[in-house]
Short mmCIF file of C-alpha atoms and ligand atoms in Angstrom, two decimals:
data_model
loop_
_atom_site.label_atom_id
_atom_site.label_comp_id
_atom_site.label_asym_id
_atom_site.label_seq_id
_atom_site.Cartn_x
_atom_site.Cartn_y
_atom_site.Cartn_z
CA MET A 1 -219.79 -163.11 252.15
CA SER A 2 -219.60 -165.61 254.89
CA ASP A 3 -222.05 -168.36 254.52
CA GLY A 4 -221.82 -168.25 250.81
CA GLU A 5 -225.47 -167.41 250.65
CA LYS A 6 -225.57 -164.63 248.15
CA SER A 7 -228.10 -162.97 250.31
CA GLY A 8 -229.52 -159.73 249.22
CA GLU A 9 -228.57 -160.19 245.61
CA GLY A 10 -231.00 -159.97 242.79
CA ALA A 11 -233.61 -157.47 241.88
CA LYS A 12 -234.52 -154.75 244.29
CA GLY A 13 -237.51 -155.77 246.31
CA ALA A 14 -239.88 -153.83 248.48
CA PRO A 15 -242.49 -154.35 251.05
CA SER A 16 -246.17 -153.93 250.87
CA GLY A 17 -248.44 -155.78 253.29
CA ARG A 18 -249.30 -158.60 250.92
CA LYS A 19 -248.33 -162.26 251.19
CA LEU A 20 -247.21 -164.60 248.44
CA ASP A 21 -248.76 -162.78 245.52
CA ARG A 22 -246.81 -159.66 246.33
CA ARG A 23 -243.65 -161.36 245.20
CA GLU A 24 -242.64 -161.91 241.71
CA VAL A 25 -244.31 -165.26 241.54
CA LEU A 26 -244.47 -165.88 237.83
CA LEU A 27 -246.78 -168.76 237.36
CA ALA A 28 -247.06 -170.43 233.99
CA LEU A 29 -243.96 -168.74 232.62
CA SER A 30 -243.91 -171.14 229.75
CA THR A 31 -247.17 -169.90 228.33
CA ALA A 32 -246.53 -166.16 228.68
CA PRO A 33 -245.67 -164.39 225.43
CA ALA A 34 -242.12 -163.03 225.63
CA LEU A 35 -242.95 -159.35 225.20
CA GLY A 36 -245.83 -159.48 227.63
CA LEU A 37 -243.60 -161.07 230.21
CA PHE A 38 -240.96 -158.42 229.72
CA GLY A 39 -243.51 -155.64 230.13
CA TYR A 40 -244.88 -157.30 233.22
CA ALA A 41 -241.46 -157.69 234.83
CA TRP A 42 -240.55 -154.10 233.98
CA SER A 43 -243.67 -152.63 235.56
CA ARG A 44 -243.26 -154.82 238.64
CA GLN A 45 -239.68 -153.63 238.99
CA ARG A 46 -240.74 -149.99 238.91
CA GLY A 47 -243.36 -150.70 241.53
CA TYR A 48 -240.78 -152.37 243.77
CA GLU A 49 -238.38 -149.47 243.55
CA GLN A 50 -241.09 -146.96 244.34
CA ARG A 51 -242.27 -148.90 247.36
CA GLN A 52 -238.70 -149.42 248.56
CA ASN A 53 -238.09 -145.67 248.61
CA GLU A 54 -241.23 -145.23 250.63
CA SER A 55 -240.65 -148.07 253.06
CA ALA A 56 -237.28 -147.22 254.57
CA SER A 57 -238.31 -143.95 256.19
CA PRO A 58 -239.48 -144.04 259.83
CA GLU A 59 -241.56 -140.95 259.07
CA ARG A 60 -243.65 -142.77 256.56
CA ALA A 61 -247.33 -143.11 257.47
CA LEU A 62 -248.20 -146.72 258.21
CA PRO A 63 -251.36 -148.45 257.07
CA ALA A 64 -253.86 -148.52 259.94
CA ASP A 65 -253.58 -152.30 260.38
CA LEU A 66 -249.79 -152.28 260.71
CA SER A 67 -248.51 -151.79 264.24
CA GLU A 68 -244.94 -150.57 264.57
CA ILE A 69 -242.27 -152.97 265.87
CA ASN A 70 -239.17 -151.70 267.70
CA VAL A 71 -236.17 -153.68 266.54
CA ALA A 72 -232.52 -154.13 267.54
CA LEU A 73 -229.80 -155.84 265.55
CA LEU A 74 -227.38 -157.93 267.61
CA GLY A 75 -224.36 -158.78 265.45
CA ALA A 76 -223.75 -156.33 262.63
CA GLY A 77 -221.27 -158.35 260.54
CA ALA A 78 -221.70 -159.72 257.03
CA GLN A 79 -225.01 -161.48 257.67
CA GLY A 80 -226.34 -158.80 260.02
CA GLN A 81 -225.94 -156.32 257.19
CA VAL A 82 -227.63 -158.66 254.72
CA LEU A 83 -230.59 -159.03 257.09
CA LEU A 84 -230.71 -155.28 257.58
CA ASP A 85 -230.86 -154.77 253.84
CA SER A 86 -233.97 -156.96 253.78
CA MET A 87 -235.48 -155.37 256.87
CA LEU A 88 -235.16 -151.91 255.39
CA ARG A 89 -237.62 -153.05 252.74
CA ILE A 90 -240.20 -154.14 255.30
CA PRO A 91 -242.63 -151.45 256.45
CA GLY A 92 -243.46 -150.85 260.10
CA LEU A 93 -240.04 -151.52 261.62
CA ARG A 94 -238.45 -148.90 263.83
CA PHE A 95 -234.76 -149.57 264.42
CA ARG A 96 -233.70 -148.55 267.91
CA ALA A 97 -230.35 -150.17 268.64
CA VAL A 98 -227.35 -151.94 267.16
CA CYS A 99 -225.12 -154.11 269.31
CA ASP A 100 -221.74 -155.30 268.12
CA ILE A 101 -218.42 -155.75 269.89
CA TRP A 102 -216.54 -154.38 266.86
CA LYS A 103 -217.53 -150.85 267.84
CA GLU A 104 -215.08 -149.02 265.60
CA TYR A 105 -216.08 -150.86 262.45
CA ASN A 106 -219.24 -152.95 261.99
CA GLN A 107 -221.21 -151.27 264.76
CA LYS A 108 -220.35 -147.79 263.54
CA ARG A 109 -221.08 -148.66 259.93
CA VAL A 110 -224.56 -150.00 260.65
CA VAL A 111 -225.46 -147.22 263.10
CA ASN A 112 -224.46 -144.69 260.44
CA THR A 113 -226.50 -146.46 257.79
CA LEU A 114 -229.59 -146.44 259.97
CA ARG A 115 -229.12 -142.78 260.87
CA LYS A 116 -229.00 -142.00 257.15
CA PHE A 117 -232.42 -143.61 256.97
CA LYS A 118 -233.44 -141.23 259.83
CA PHE A 119 -233.71 -143.84 262.56
CA GLU A 120 -232.65 -142.72 266.03
CA VAL A 121 -230.45 -145.64 266.96
CA SER A 122 -227.98 -146.20 269.78
CA GLY A 123 -224.89 -148.37 269.48
CA TYR A 124 -223.88 -150.88 272.18
CA GLU A 125 -220.94 -153.17 272.75
CA ASP A 126 -222.59 -155.24 275.47
CA TYR A 127 -226.02 -156.75 274.69
CA ARG A 128 -226.93 -156.79 278.41
CA GLU A 129 -226.54 -153.04 278.58
CA MET A 130 -228.71 -152.75 275.47
CA LEU A 131 -231.44 -154.91 277.01
CA ASP A 132 -231.20 -152.87 280.20
CA LYS A 133 -231.52 -149.49 278.55
CA GLU A 134 -233.78 -150.20 275.57
CA LYS A 135 -236.95 -151.04 277.45
CA ASP A 136 -239.21 -150.48 274.44
CA LEU A 137 -237.66 -153.10 272.20
CA ASP A 138 -240.10 -155.64 270.82
CA ALA A 139 -237.72 -157.80 268.83
CA VAL A 140 -234.02 -158.60 268.52
CA VAL A 141 -232.50 -159.98 265.33
CA ILE A 142 -229.37 -161.99 266.16
CA ALA A 143 -226.53 -162.54 263.68
CA THR A 144 -223.54 -163.16 265.93
CA PRO A 145 -221.23 -166.19 265.52
CA ASP A 146 -222.92 -169.51 266.31
CA PHE A 147 -221.34 -170.04 269.74
CA TRP A 148 -223.00 -166.87 271.01
CA HIS A 149 -226.53 -167.68 269.80
CA ALA A 150 -227.77 -169.58 272.85
CA ARG A 151 -226.72 -166.95 275.38
CA HIS A 152 -227.92 -164.07 273.27
CA ALA A 153 -231.25 -165.66 272.38
CA VAL A 154 -232.04 -166.93 275.89
CA ASP A 155 -231.25 -163.56 277.49
CA CYS A 156 -233.26 -161.62 274.91
CA LEU A 157 -236.25 -163.95 275.30
CA THR A 158 -236.00 -163.71 279.07
CA ALA A 159 -235.98 -159.93 278.77
CA GLY A 160 -239.34 -160.25 277.01
CA LYS A 161 -238.22 -159.77 273.40
CA HIS A 162 -239.19 -161.79 270.34
CA VAL A 163 -236.10 -163.20 268.65
CA TYR A 164 -235.05 -163.97 265.10
CA CYS A 165 -231.82 -165.95 265.45
CA GLU A 166 -229.61 -166.89 262.57
CA LYS A 167 -228.82 -170.53 261.91
CA GLU A 168 -227.14 -172.59 263.18
CA MET A 169 -229.44 -172.33 266.15
CA SER A 170 -226.42 -173.22 268.26
CA ASN A 171 -223.13 -175.05 267.77
CA THR A 172 -224.16 -177.42 270.61
CA LEU A 173 -227.37 -179.34 271.26
CA GLU A 174 -227.36 -178.16 274.89
CA GLY A 175 -227.35 -174.57 273.64
CA ALA A 176 -230.19 -175.29 271.20
CA ARG A 177 -232.18 -177.02 273.96
CA SER A 178 -231.85 -174.00 276.25
CA MET A 179 -233.26 -171.82 273.47
CA VAL A 180 -236.30 -174.04 272.95
CA LEU A 181 -236.98 -174.02 276.67
CA ALA A 182 -236.57 -170.25 276.96
CA ALA A 183 -239.03 -169.70 274.10
CA ARG A 184 -241.53 -172.02 275.75
CA GLU A 185 -241.13 -170.52 279.21
CA THR A 186 -241.35 -166.90 278.11
CA GLY A 187 -244.04 -167.40 275.47
CA LYS A 188 -242.01 -165.19 273.13
CA LEU A 189 -241.45 -166.03 269.48
CA LEU A 190 -238.17 -167.56 268.36
CA GLN A 191 -237.64 -167.87 264.62
CA ILE A 192 -234.53 -169.71 263.41
CA GLY A 193 -232.93 -168.37 260.25
CA HIS A 194 -233.46 -171.29 257.86
CA GLN A 195 -234.86 -168.88 255.33
CA ARG A 196 -235.71 -171.47 252.66
CA ARG A 197 -238.72 -172.34 254.82
CA SER A 198 -240.30 -169.04 253.72
CA HIS A 199 -239.01 -169.02 250.14
CA PRO A 200 -241.99 -169.03 247.75
CA ARG A 201 -240.34 -171.59 245.46
CA TYR A 202 -239.77 -174.02 248.32
CA LEU A 203 -243.29 -173.43 249.63
CA HIS A 204 -244.71 -174.05 246.16
CA CYS A 205 -242.73 -177.30 245.81
CA HIS A 206 -243.66 -178.52 249.28
CA GLU A 207 -247.34 -177.61 249.20
CA LYS A 208 -248.31 -177.94 245.57
CA LEU A 209 -245.85 -180.19 243.74
CA LEU A 210 -245.14 -182.75 246.47
CA GLY A 211 -248.17 -182.33 248.73
CA GLU A 212 -251.07 -181.84 246.33
CA ALA A 213 -249.92 -183.05 242.90
CA LYS A 214 -247.48 -185.67 244.23
CA LEU A 215 -245.48 -185.25 241.05
CA LEU A 216 -242.46 -187.23 242.17
CA GLY A 217 -244.41 -190.31 243.23
CA ARG A 218 -242.57 -191.99 246.08
CA ILE A 219 -239.31 -190.24 246.95
CA VAL A 220 -236.64 -192.89 247.42
CA THR A 221 -233.38 -190.98 247.10
CA VAL A 222 -232.22 -187.45 247.87
CA ASN A 223 -228.99 -185.82 246.89
CA GLY A 224 -227.58 -182.42 247.69
CA GLN A 225 -224.41 -180.46 247.95
CA TRP A 226 -222.76 -177.19 248.72
CA ASN A 227 -219.47 -176.93 246.90
CA ARG A 228 -217.46 -173.84 247.65
CA ALA A 229 -214.15 -172.61 246.33
CA VAL A 230 -211.21 -172.06 248.68
CA SER A 231 -211.89 -168.99 250.87
CA PRO A 232 -208.89 -166.95 251.96
CA ASP A 233 -208.47 -165.43 255.42
CA ILE A 234 -211.13 -162.67 255.57
CA GLY A 235 -208.63 -160.20 257.04
CA PHE A 236 -209.33 -156.79 258.59
CA PRO A 237 -208.09 -153.19 258.36
CA GLU A 238 -205.18 -152.96 260.83
CA ARG A 239 -206.25 -149.63 262.24
CA TYR A 240 -209.58 -151.10 263.32
CA ALA A 241 -208.11 -154.09 265.18
CA ILE A 242 -210.03 -154.87 268.38
CA PRO A 243 -207.85 -154.66 271.52
CA ALA A 244 -206.72 -158.12 272.68
CA GLU A 245 -208.45 -157.83 276.03
CA ARG A 246 -211.84 -157.13 274.47
CA LEU A 247 -211.38 -160.00 272.02
CA ARG A 248 -210.64 -162.41 274.87
CA GLN A 249 -213.60 -161.15 276.84
CA TYR A 250 -215.86 -162.27 273.97
CA GLY A 251 -214.22 -165.65 273.38
CA PHE A 252 -211.76 -164.92 270.55
CA LYS A 253 -208.00 -165.48 270.81
CA THR A 254 -206.88 -163.26 267.94
CA MET A 255 -208.28 -160.95 265.27
CA GLU A 256 -207.60 -163.69 262.73
CA GLN A 257 -209.78 -166.08 264.75
CA PHE A 258 -212.44 -163.42 265.30
CA ARG A 259 -212.74 -162.90 261.54
CA ASN A 260 -212.58 -166.58 260.56
CA TRP A 261 -214.50 -168.04 263.48
CA ARG A 262 -216.08 -170.70 261.20
CA TRP A 263 -212.74 -172.50 260.95
CA TYR A 264 -212.53 -173.12 264.70
CA LYS A 265 -214.07 -175.79 266.88
CA GLY A 266 -216.07 -174.37 269.75
CA LEU A 267 -216.97 -171.26 267.71
CA GLY A 268 -218.71 -172.68 264.63
CA GLY A 269 -220.05 -176.15 263.94
CA GLY A 270 -217.96 -176.98 260.86
CA PRO A 271 -218.96 -176.89 257.18
CA ILE A 272 -221.87 -179.33 257.61
CA VAL A 273 -223.42 -176.84 260.01
CA ASP A 274 -222.36 -173.67 258.24
CA LEU A 275 -223.47 -174.72 254.78
CA GLY A 276 -225.26 -178.04 255.02
CA SER A 277 -227.80 -177.20 257.70
CA HIS A 278 -229.91 -175.10 255.31
CA GLN A 279 -230.30 -177.97 252.91
CA ILE A 280 -230.54 -180.87 255.34
CA ASP A 281 -233.35 -178.87 256.95
CA ILE A 282 -235.13 -179.17 253.59
CA TYR A 283 -234.50 -182.94 253.44
CA ASN A 284 -236.44 -183.39 256.70
CA TRP A 285 -239.15 -180.96 255.65
CA PHE A 286 -239.80 -182.46 252.20
CA LEU A 287 -239.51 -186.07 253.38
CA GLY A 288 -241.83 -185.36 256.31
CA ALA A 289 -239.50 -187.19 258.70
CA ALA A 290 -236.28 -186.98 260.65
CA PRO A 291 -233.62 -189.57 259.81
CA SER A 292 -233.12 -192.88 261.59
CA HIS A 293 -229.38 -193.28 260.89
CA VAL A 294 -226.39 -191.39 259.56
CA MET A 295 -222.87 -192.26 258.44
CA ALA A 296 -220.27 -189.76 257.33
CA SER A 297 -216.71 -189.38 256.19
CA GLY A 298 -214.89 -186.09 256.59
CA GLY A 299 -211.38 -184.80 256.95
CA LEU A 300 -208.94 -181.97 256.62
CA ASP A 301 -207.68 -182.92 253.19
CA TYR A 302 -206.48 -179.55 251.99
CA HIS A 303 -206.33 -176.72 254.49
CA ASP A 304 -203.63 -175.97 257.03
CA PRO A 305 -204.46 -177.51 260.44
CA GLN A 306 -202.84 -174.47 262.08
CA THR A 307 -205.68 -172.28 260.85
CA HIS A 308 -208.48 -174.79 260.17
CA GLU A 309 -209.63 -176.93 263.05
CA TRP A 310 -212.68 -178.26 261.20
CA TYR A 311 -212.57 -180.69 258.26
CA ASP A 312 -212.80 -179.11 254.82
CA THR A 313 -214.72 -181.95 253.16
CA VAL A 314 -217.56 -184.09 254.43
CA MET A 315 -219.85 -186.62 252.78
CA ALA A 316 -222.84 -187.94 254.70
CA VAL A 317 -225.54 -190.52 254.06
CA TYR A 318 -228.79 -190.36 256.02
CA GLU A 319 -231.35 -193.13 256.19
CA TYR A 320 -235.01 -192.25 256.63
CA GLU A 321 -238.19 -194.14 257.40
CA THR A 322 -240.66 -191.72 255.86
CA PRO A 323 -244.46 -192.04 255.97
CA ALA A 324 -244.19 -193.35 252.37
CA GLY A 325 -241.36 -195.83 253.03
CA SER A 326 -237.57 -195.99 253.27
CA ALA A 327 -235.40 -193.31 251.70
CA ARG A 328 -231.69 -192.53 251.55
CA ALA A 329 -230.19 -189.08 251.33
CA TYR A 330 -226.66 -188.14 250.38
CA TYR A 331 -225.16 -184.77 251.21
CA GLN A 332 -221.71 -183.38 250.57
CA THR A 333 -220.04 -180.14 251.35
CA GLN A 334 -216.52 -179.34 250.37
CA THR A 335 -214.64 -176.10 250.59
CA THR A 336 -211.96 -176.50 247.94
CA ASN A 337 -213.88 -176.27 244.66
CA GLY A 338 -217.07 -174.34 244.00
CA SER A 339 -218.04 -176.14 240.83
CA GLN A 340 -221.80 -176.78 240.50
CA GLY A 341 -222.51 -174.78 243.65
CA TYR A 342 -225.41 -175.76 245.82
CA PHE A 343 -228.72 -177.54 245.23
CA GLU A 344 -231.00 -180.25 246.54
CA SER A 345 -232.39 -183.04 244.36
CA PHE A 346 -235.35 -185.27 245.27
CA MET A 347 -235.85 -188.40 243.18
CA GLY A 348 -239.09 -190.34 243.20
CA ASP A 349 -240.36 -193.22 241.09
CA GLU A 350 -242.31 -190.75 238.90
CA GLY A 351 -240.07 -187.71 238.73
CA THR A 352 -237.13 -185.66 239.95
CA LEU A 353 -237.01 -182.20 241.47
CA VAL A 354 -233.77 -180.21 241.51
CA LEU A 355 -233.88 -176.86 243.25
CA SER A 356 -231.92 -174.29 245.16
CA GLU A 357 -232.38 -170.93 246.80
CA SER A 358 -230.34 -169.35 244.05
CA GLU A 359 -232.11 -167.65 241.18
CA ALA A 360 -229.00 -168.17 239.06
CA ASN A 361 -228.39 -171.90 239.47
CA TYR A 362 -230.95 -174.70 239.73
CA PRO A 363 -233.90 -172.37 240.38
CA GLY A 364 -236.26 -175.34 240.07
CA PHE A 365 -236.15 -178.11 237.47
CA LEU A 366 -238.51 -181.05 237.26
CA TYR A 367 -238.07 -184.16 235.18
CA ARG A 368 -241.08 -186.41 234.60
CA ASP A 369 -240.26 -190.09 234.36
CA PRO A 370 -241.42 -191.33 230.93
CA SER A 371 -243.58 -193.98 232.58
CA ALA A 372 -245.30 -191.55 235.00
CA PRO A 373 -248.86 -190.31 234.45
CA ALA A 374 -249.04 -187.17 232.28
CA TRP A 375 -248.56 -183.81 233.97
CA ASP A 376 -250.80 -181.91 231.51
CA GLU A 377 -253.25 -181.01 234.25
CA TRP A 378 -250.48 -179.45 236.37
CA VAL A 379 -249.08 -177.57 233.38
CA ARG A 380 -252.56 -176.25 232.62
CA ARG A 381 -252.97 -175.11 236.22
CA GLY A 382 -249.57 -173.37 236.18
CA TYR A 383 -247.98 -175.60 238.82
CA VAL A 384 -245.14 -176.49 236.42
CA SER A 385 -244.08 -175.06 233.08
CA ALA A 386 -244.77 -176.84 229.79
CA PRO A 387 -242.11 -179.45 229.08
CA LYS A 388 -239.04 -178.96 227.02
CA LEU A 389 -238.93 -182.23 225.13
CA GLN A 390 -235.69 -184.12 225.40
CA GLN A 391 -234.23 -185.93 222.43
CA ALA A 392 -232.52 -189.27 222.41
CA ARG A 393 -229.69 -187.79 220.42
CA PRO A 394 -228.66 -184.12 220.70
CA GLU A 395 -229.49 -182.37 217.43
CA GLY A 396 -226.64 -182.27 214.94
CA GLU A 397 -224.60 -184.86 216.77
CA GLU A 398 -223.60 -187.98 214.96
CA ALA A 399 -222.85 -190.22 217.95
CA THR A 400 -224.48 -193.62 217.81
CA LEU A 401 -226.48 -194.43 220.93
CA ASP A 402 -227.04 -197.87 222.35
CA VAL A 403 -230.65 -198.83 221.59
CA ARG A 404 -231.23 -199.75 225.25
CA GLU A 405 -230.31 -196.24 226.48
CA SER A 406 -233.24 -194.41 228.10
CA VAL A 407 -234.40 -191.16 226.61
CA SER A 408 -233.85 -188.37 229.13
CA PRO A 409 -237.12 -187.41 230.85
CA ASP A 410 -238.84 -184.19 229.79
CA LEU A 411 -237.72 -181.05 231.55
CA HIS A 412 -240.25 -178.78 233.27
CA ARG A 413 -239.53 -175.73 235.38
CA VAL A 414 -240.86 -174.64 238.73
CA PRO A 415 -242.39 -171.33 237.63
CA VAL A 416 -241.76 -169.37 240.82
CA VAL A 417 -239.21 -166.58 240.96
CA LEU A 418 -238.27 -164.60 244.08
CA ARG A 419 -237.35 -161.03 243.25
CA ASP A 420 -236.87 -159.89 246.83
CA PRO A 421 -233.62 -160.56 248.71
CA TYR A 422 -233.45 -164.19 249.81
CA HIS A 423 -233.98 -163.50 253.53
CA GLN A 424 -236.85 -161.05 253.22
CA PRO A 425 -239.78 -163.52 253.19
CA HIS A 426 -238.50 -165.26 256.33
CA LEU A 427 -238.07 -161.97 258.19
CA GLU A 428 -241.53 -160.89 257.06
CA ASN A 429 -242.92 -164.14 258.39
CA PHE A 430 -241.29 -163.32 261.75
CA PHE A 431 -242.67 -159.78 261.94
CA ASP A 432 -246.10 -160.87 260.67
CA SER A 433 -246.13 -163.50 263.42
CA ILE A 434 -245.36 -160.86 266.06
CA ARG A 435 -248.38 -158.97 264.76
CA GLY A 436 -250.48 -162.13 265.03
CA LYS A 437 -251.01 -162.32 261.26
CA ALA A 438 -248.95 -165.44 260.60
CA THR A 439 -247.32 -168.36 262.35
CA LEU A 440 -243.58 -168.93 262.36
CA HIS A 441 -242.23 -171.03 259.50
CA CYS A 442 -239.19 -172.14 261.52
CA PRO A 443 -239.95 -172.01 265.24
CA ALA A 444 -237.51 -173.22 267.88
CA GLU A 445 -238.74 -176.84 267.74
CA VAL A 446 -238.12 -177.10 264.00
CA GLY A 447 -234.71 -175.45 264.35
CA TYR A 448 -233.89 -177.94 267.09
CA GLU A 449 -234.82 -180.95 264.95
CA THR A 450 -232.54 -179.65 262.21
CA ALA A 451 -229.71 -178.95 264.65
CA ALA A 452 -230.00 -182.50 266.03
CA THR A 453 -229.96 -183.92 262.48
CA VAL A 454 -226.95 -181.92 261.36
CA LEU A 455 -224.73 -181.97 264.45
CA LYS A 456 -224.81 -185.78 264.45
CA VAL A 457 -222.74 -185.75 261.24
CA ASN A 458 -219.81 -184.40 263.24
CA GLU A 459 -220.21 -187.25 265.72
CA ALA A 460 -220.33 -189.78 262.85
CA VAL A 461 -217.14 -188.32 261.35
CA GLU A 462 -215.38 -188.72 264.69
CA ALA A 463 -216.80 -192.18 265.37
CA LYS A 464 -216.17 -193.45 261.81
CA GLN A 465 -219.37 -195.43 262.29
CA ARG A 466 -223.00 -195.56 261.23
CA LEU A 467 -224.91 -193.92 264.09
CA SER A 468 -228.57 -194.27 264.93
CA PHE A 469 -230.98 -191.56 266.04
CA HIS A 470 -233.55 -192.15 268.72
CA PRO A 471 -236.83 -190.33 267.89
CA ASP A 472 -236.57 -188.55 271.26
CA GLU A 473 -233.34 -186.89 270.12
CA PHE A 474 -235.34 -184.56 267.90
CA ARG A 475 -237.59 -183.26 270.65
CA VAL A 476 -236.98 -181.21 273.76
CA GLN A 477 -238.84 -182.56 276.76
CA GLY A 478 -240.23 -180.24 279.34
N1 LIG B 501 -229.07 -167.64 256.90
C1 LIG B 501 -228.05 -167.38 256.12
O1 LIG B 501 -228.18 -167.43 254.91
C2 LIG B 501 -226.73 -167.00 256.72
C3 LIG B 501 -225.71 -166.51 255.91
C4 LIG B 501 -224.52 -166.13 256.51
C5 LIG B 501 -224.34 -166.24 257.87
N2 LIG B 501 -225.35 -166.72 258.62
C6 LIG B 501 -225.21 -166.81 260.08
O2 LIG B 501 -225.14 -165.47 260.61
C7 LIG B 501 -224.30 -165.43 261.76
C8 LIG B 501 -223.22 -164.36 261.58
O3 LIG B 501 -222.41 -164.72 260.50
P1 LIG B 501 -221.53 -163.61 259.74
O4 LIG B 501 -221.08 -164.21 258.49
O5 LIG B 501 -222.26 -162.33 259.69
O6 LIG B 501 -220.29 -163.46 260.74
P2 LIG B 501 -219.40 -162.15 260.93
O7 LIG B 501 -218.18 -162.58 261.62
O8 LIG B 501 -219.26 -161.44 259.63
O9 LIG B 501 -220.27 -161.20 261.86
C9 LIG B 501 -220.47 -161.46 263.22
C10 LIG B 501 -220.63 -160.13 263.92
O10 LIG B 501 -220.95 -160.39 265.29
C11 LIG B 501 -220.14 -159.55 266.12
N3 LIG B 501 -220.00 -160.22 267.42
C12 LIG B 501 -219.24 -161.30 267.72
N4 LIG B 501 -219.44 -161.66 269.01
C13 LIG B 501 -220.33 -160.77 269.52
C14 LIG B 501 -220.93 -160.59 270.79
N5 LIG B 501 -220.67 -161.44 271.81
N6 LIG B 501 -221.79 -159.57 270.97
C15 LIG B 501 -222.07 -158.71 269.96
N7 LIG B 501 -221.53 -158.82 268.72
C16 LIG B 501 -220.68 -159.85 268.51
C17 LIG B 501 -218.86 -159.37 265.36
O11 LIG B 501 -218.18 -158.21 265.77
C18 LIG B 501 -219.35 -159.29 263.92
O12 LIG B 501 -219.66 -157.97 263.55
C19 LIG B 501 -223.77 -166.84 261.93
O13 LIG B 501 -224.54 -167.53 262.87
C20 LIG B 501 -223.94 -167.47 260.56
O14 LIG B 501 -224.09 -168.87 260.61
C21 LIG B 501 -226.53 -167.10 258.08
#
């Protein structure tokens, strides 16, 4: 998988029209008796599977309050298929069209999948022809390479469609700006695919743990990373190679470049955009501010410059003036060693929060500083799990510790588990917003602020200098 996001993994999920409580949000895990919890999870799982079987069919009767939405998928590659997997679990969607320039392979595969689910879909190579012919479309979900996003999104919005566009909003700020303006001018919805914004664990942390309980005190430092092992050339089956002329028409020089577009300048935005933008988006969100400065060091330390135009390693430091005071945030992404994966860590004077989108790694740990006020109230209310007490010396170990060494703070967990595919809540938020039942969690303006924050790292790498942001850089005038 491309972006490394193990999208679509995990337990089978299914739609129903409910909001947060329809997920597997297991509050107060720590207090649930083990067998009861098992029984609960088992019955939920059966319910999910049953609803999933029901949801995928276009012939299924819809609840009266659920209007049907006609949807097209533009870009049916790795991520397009992950999004489709989530969308097939959401009731009330009628798939009408699939557009992809790789007609013989990705387009055909996704059209066939949808026909198996009994949707009457047409396949297109050219999105303009699709917009021309498919007059009834309400929404287009875009998962093409980053350098196509602006054109695709602007033209779909202008044709009167609501748009869900994958991150990065665009590989250029000009492209991102044109998308914000098109959304404003057309009045159509534009959701950017930073799916953590709809993840129940992130929402719980933002609203309850940081907003209401203020468990971390004042956040002073942030740390995060996405470490990824070396990825080989993705490759392609020879017999399905796209003719050279068609490749050129769509901006790719070779099949190798078409498959590994992330490695090339002008097509993707480099690893900080590909991987880091999800997490740096969370820095801004949780700190309630955009940064004032950034410095960064990055380079091509490992890969072959013949195939990799972007750096493979980058380390960035942002400075923030948050409503609570100054903060510094470190972020690294490197593509040569996947050890310790990806997470974000927020450190305040009363506690630390370490979390990630992944259910497997860092699904939400909290450490209370020994000098902070007790968290009993928040444990009682199910906001955090009961603590696992830490010991000064690991049991059974004979090592002598220095008497001045601090005891490790107690470990709590964020008791929220997502059992649906990672992208499903964000897509649901998009479709619920089209129906007027929600507001977008990541509208164009938010996506733009994140794009401005992240793309500046590439400038700082080039400049080898600490760069400042002007507050106006995060907003689109007009
Ligand atoms: N939110 C996430 O977690 C996440 C995860 C992975 C990828 N992404 C994003 O999804 C997008 C797609 O990434 P991917 O990994 O699926 O790439 P991919 O190369 O696997 O798929 C891209 C697809 O778009 C098609 N395509 C290319 N140009 C086109 C055009 N002009 N018109 C129509 N189709 C075109 C290709 O044929 C291919 O099928 C990227 O923007 C990426 O950043 C997001």
